[in-house]
């Protein structure tokens, strides 16, 4: 990939500024004093997101909502998760795919199996994706999930022993050599296995990155994902104290190296590559615009509204046991901001069929984002032809940067709701401006 031109640099800066401005105006959350039930649109097949907030180890770069694993706590939680599933089934929700995220979703296999079986029984779900760390992927264990999990995403993060030691994963999940062996044994048991890596760690060199790319490819997994390191207020100090500070930002250069080395792979989206094109390649945000989140700390995006579930486990359990919705806050996006969100999540996969997109989302993309589409075309981020929008190479980096900003924005939501005792006396909160 060529170095970024002055115009492309300006476009990147402006796009990030614009996304942050949108987050500032839209993330004006109402803290709900009474339970609010989200009703489905009967014409939509949603994606079901279930959050499993437990880990044995806490990694310094990770801001996802989680608690230290305790078997009794987890059993009670999974039971409530199944109860919540029954509640939304009664409300009439329809789902054709499910994403189980964490945390560590395979942390209690018996409970996860019961939960996935119930999801399949209640809904017409034909695809289930789960995330795991490398300590729950022994072949005998994975075989138990045949016919249940269609795509397993395994967090490796890096094959560099020094990085693994610094983030506390070497002792827990093994050295680079151990990881390669574990992964080689784990692939081809479930239909799709994905290896998740992070790039642009402080002090990561080009050689370290190339070693990660080569080892990841040598495993022959169906899919490889390279996330750019995301730093938010929740994680930046822990990242600096374990991995050090970055004196130079290598993100674009390293992304170019990754792109160059995955030329022979199919591009699922701006950060994920597949050996072959498959319908299971979508990341949970891309192409699944409307999703309902269940579980503690889950988010939902339904009809242009964002809903946030109780983060506190006791509160979550109490709400479900009282047959209430788990939602504790929400905000409505303006119709233009909804379209911008839908556009970003769709173009992230590299391609938009405009008629299909308009029809699915009941919008008019040209009319709503005319100026934005023209600007993106002028800076060389997209090409528009025959009612199709296609992303260029520069576009791919732009979407990756914007998606990263979006996730960092969501970390601000997590930072506020992590300790929801502080929200007791608030009725409205602007996530970005908040000092909490
Ligand atoms: C929610 S984690 C669950 C993975 C699993 N528990 C594990 O540790 O292997 C899913 C993936 O998000 C990615 N991730 C987490 N924090 C990140 C960060 N700060 N920047 C970039 N990627 C991150 C990691 O690649 C991780 O494997
Ligand atoms: S990366 Fe995985 S194991 Fe580490 S804290 Fe995040 S969810 Fe837990």
mmCIF file of N, CA, C and O in Angstrom, residues 157-189:
data_model
loop_
_atom_site.group_PDB
_atom_site.id
_atom_site.type_symbol
_atom_site.label_atom_id
_atom_site.label_comp_id
_atom_site.label_asym_id
_atom_site.label_seq_id
_atom_site.Cartn_x
_atom_site.Cartn_y
_atom_site.Cartn_z
ATOM 1 N N UNK A 157 -3.831 -13.207 20.172
ATOM 2 C CA UNK A 157 -3.314 -11.837 20.358
ATOM 3 C C UNK A 157 -1.916 -11.658 19.774
ATOM 4 O O UNK A 157 -1.667 -10.722 19.052
ATOM 5 N N UNK A 158 -0.979 -12.558 20.109
ATOM 6 C CA UNK A 158 0.355 -12.450 19.526
ATOM 7 C C UNK A 158 1.048 -13.804 19.684
ATOM 8 O O UNK A 158 0.737 -14.556 20.606
ATOM 9 N N UNK A 159 1.992 -14.071 18.769
ATOM 10 C CA UNK A 159 2.803 -15.277 18.922
ATOM 11 C C UNK A 159 4.183 -14.897 19.464
ATOM 12 O O UNK A 159 5.116 -15.697 19.376
ATOM 13 N N UNK A 160 4.303 -13.681 19.973
ATOM 14 C CA UNK A 160 5.602 -13.268 20.495
ATOM 15 C C UNK A 160 5.649 -13.523 22.008
ATOM 16 O O UNK A 160 4.818 -12.990 22.748
ATOM 17 N N UNK A 161 6.619 -14.330 22.441
ATOM 18 C CA UNK A 161 6.655 -14.717 23.866
ATOM 19 C C UNK A 161 6.804 -13.521 24.795
ATOM 20 O O UNK A 161 6.254 -13.514 25.895
ATOM 21 N N UNK A 162 7.563 -12.518 24.357
ATOM 22 C CA UNK A 162 7.749 -11.356 25.240
ATOM 23 C C UNK A 162 6.412 -10.618 25.445
ATOM 24 O O UNK A 162 6.037 -10.292 26.568
ATOM 25 N N UNK A 163 5.674 -10.408 24.348
ATOM 26 C CA UNK A 163 4.365 -9.742 24.472
ATOM 27 C C UNK A 163 3.444 -10.603 25.339
ATOM 28 O O UNK A 163 2.768 -10.105 26.246
ATOM 29 N N UNK A 164 3.454 -11.915 25.084
ATOM 30 C CA UNK A 164 2.566 -12.809 25.859
ATOM 31 C C UNK A 164 2.891 -12.725 27.351
ATOM 32 O O UNK A 164 1.995 -12.691 28.196
ATOM 33 N N UNK A 165 4.190 -12.657 27.674
ATOM 34 C CA UNK A 165 4.580 -12.564 29.092
ATOM 35 C C UNK A 165 4.115 -11.231 29.675
ATOM 36 O O UNK A 165 3.568 -11.167 30.766
ATOM 37 N N UNK A 166 4.323 -10.166 28.926
ATOM 38 C CA UNK A 166 3.967 -8.836 29.434
ATOM 39 C C UNK A 166 2.465 -8.701 29.700
ATOM 40 O O UNK A 166 2.060 -8.001 30.612
ATOM 41 N N UNK A 167 1.631 -9.341 28.863
ATOM 42 C CA UNK A 167 0.180 -9.212 29.083
ATOM 43 C C UNK A 167 -0.367 -10.351 29.955
ATOM 44 O O UNK A 167 -1.573 -10.486 30.120
ATOM 45 N N UNK A 168 0.537 -11.163 30.501
ATOM 46 C CA UNK A 168 0.129 -12.193 31.454
ATOM 47 C C UNK A 168 -0.520 -13.410 30.809
ATOM 48 O O UNK A 168 -1.208 -14.172 31.471
ATOM 49 N N UNK A 169 -0.296 -13.617 29.505
ATOM 50 C CA UNK A 169 -0.948 -14.762 28.858
ATOM 51 C C UNK A 169 0.001 -15.944 28.651
ATOM 52 O O UNK A 169 -0.447 -17.042 28.364
ATOM 53 N N UNK A 170 1.311 -15.702 28.797
ATOM 54 C CA UNK A 170 2.284 -16.780 28.566
ATOM 55 C C UNK A 170 2.067 -17.901 29.582
ATOM 56 O O UNK A 170 1.946 -19.074 29.224
ATOM 57 N N UNK A 171 1.987 -17.527 30.853
ATOM 58 C CA UNK A 171 1.815 -18.548 31.901
ATOM 59 C C UNK A 171 0.456 -19.210 31.818
ATOM 60 O O UNK A 171 0.298 -20.389 32.061
ATOM 61 N N UNK A 172 -0.544 -18.410 31.478
ATOM 62 C CA UNK A 172 -1.917 -18.919 31.477
ATOM 63 C C UNK A 172 -2.203 -19.805 30.257
ATOM 64 O O UNK A 172 -2.793 -20.863 30.368
ATOM 65 N N UNK A 173 -1.798 -19.339 29.074
ATOM 66 C CA UNK A 173 -2.208 -20.039 27.848
ATOM 67 C C UNK A 173 -1.049 -20.693 27.097
ATOM 68 O O UNK A 173 -1.261 -21.354 26.094
ATOM 69 N N UNK A 174 0.197 -20.468 27.559
ATOM 70 C CA UNK A 174 1.338 -21.133 26.933
ATOM 71 C C UNK A 174 2.166 -20.218 26.039
ATOM 72 O O UNK A 174 1.752 -19.104 25.693
ATOM 73 N N UNK A 175 3.342 -20.753 25.673
ATOM 74 C CA UNK A 175 4.269 -20.001 24.819
ATOM 75 C C UNK A 175 3.752 -20.026 23.384
ATOM 76 O O UNK A 175 2.781 -20.735 23.068
ATOM 77 N N UNK A 176 4.455 -19.329 22.524
ATOM 78 C CA UNK A 176 4.102 -19.306 21.109
ATOM 79 C C UNK A 176 4.067 -20.733 20.539
ATOM 80 O O UNK A 176 3.133 -21.111 19.818
ATOM 81 N N UNK A 177 5.080 -21.550 20.899
ATOM 82 C CA UNK A 177 5.135 -22.935 20.393
ATOM 83 C C UNK A 177 3.913 -23.723 20.890
ATOM 84 O O UNK A 177 3.252 -24.438 20.123
ATOM 85 N N UNK A 178 3.590 -23.565 22.181
ATOM 86 C CA UNK A 178 2.404 -24.262 22.730
ATOM 87 C C UNK A 178 1.134 -23.834 21.985
ATOM 88 O O UNK A 178 0.279 -24.663 21.661
ATOM 89 N N UNK A 179 1.049 -22.521 21.742
ATOM 90 C CA UNK A 179 -0.175 -22.009 21.095
ATOM 91 C C UNK A 179 -0.346 -22.595 19.699
ATOM 92 O O UNK A 179 -1.438 -23.029 19.323
ATOM 93 N N UNK A 180 0.759 -22.628 18.941
ATOM 94 C CA UNK A 180 0.671 -23.170 17.577
ATOM 95 C C UNK A 180 0.189 -24.624 17.635
ATOM 96 O O UNK A 180 -0.704 -25.026 16.881
ATOM 97 N N UNK A 181 0.751 -25.408 18.568
ATOM 98 C CA UNK A 181 0.329 -26.815 18.672
ATOM 99 C C UNK A 181 -1.141 -26.939 19.042
ATOM 100 O O UNK A 181 -1.880 -27.719 18.433
ATOM 101 N N UNK A 182 -1.555 -26.170 20.043
ATOM 102 C CA UNK A 182 -2.966 -26.230 20.473
ATOM 103 C C UNK A 182 -3.891 -25.864 19.314
ATOM 104 O O UNK A 182 -4.921 -26.509 19.092
ATOM 105 N N UNK A 183 -3.513 -24.815 18.578
ATOM 106 C CA UNK A 183 -4.381 -24.349 17.487
ATOM 107 C C UNK A 183 -4.447 -25.370 16.354
ATOM 108 O O UNK A 183 -5.511 -25.626 15.792
ATOM 109 N N UNK A 184 -3.281 -25.980 16.049
ATOM 110 C CA UNK A 184 -3.278 -26.969 14.952
ATOM 111 C C UNK A 184 -4.209 -28.129 15.282
ATOM 112 O O UNK A 184 -4.865 -28.682 14.409
ATOM 113 N N UNK A 185 -4.274 -28.494 16.585
ATOM 114 C CA UNK A 185 -5.172 -29.587 16.980
ATOM 115 C C UNK A 185 -6.636 -29.159 17.015
ATOM 116 O O UNK A 185 -7.533 -30.000 16.973
ATOM 117 N N UNK A 186 -6.853 -27.848 17.148
ATOM 118 C CA UNK A 186 -8.237 -27.369 17.334
ATOM 119 C C UNK A 186 -8.969 -27.106 16.024
ATOM 120 O O UNK A 186 -10.197 -27.089 15.992
ATOM 121 N N UNK A 187 -8.200 -26.885 14.936
ATOM 122 C CA UNK A 187 -8.907 -26.524 13.698
ATOM 123 C C UNK A 187 -9.564 -27.753 13.053
ATOM 124 O O UNK A 187 -9.197 -28.881 13.356
ATOM 125 N N UNK A 188 -10.528 -27.490 12.212
ATOM 126 C CA UNK A 188 -11.264 -28.532 11.462
ATOM 127 C C UNK A 188 -12.155 -29.421 12.324
ATOM 128 O O UNK A 188 -12.606 -30.461 11.875
ATOM 129 N N UNK A 189 -12.407 -29.035 13.551
ATOM 130 C CA UNK A 189 -13.377 -29.785 14.368
ATOM 131 C C UNK A 189 -14.747 -29.111 14.194
ATOM 132 O O UNK A 189 -15.751 -29.763 13.944
#
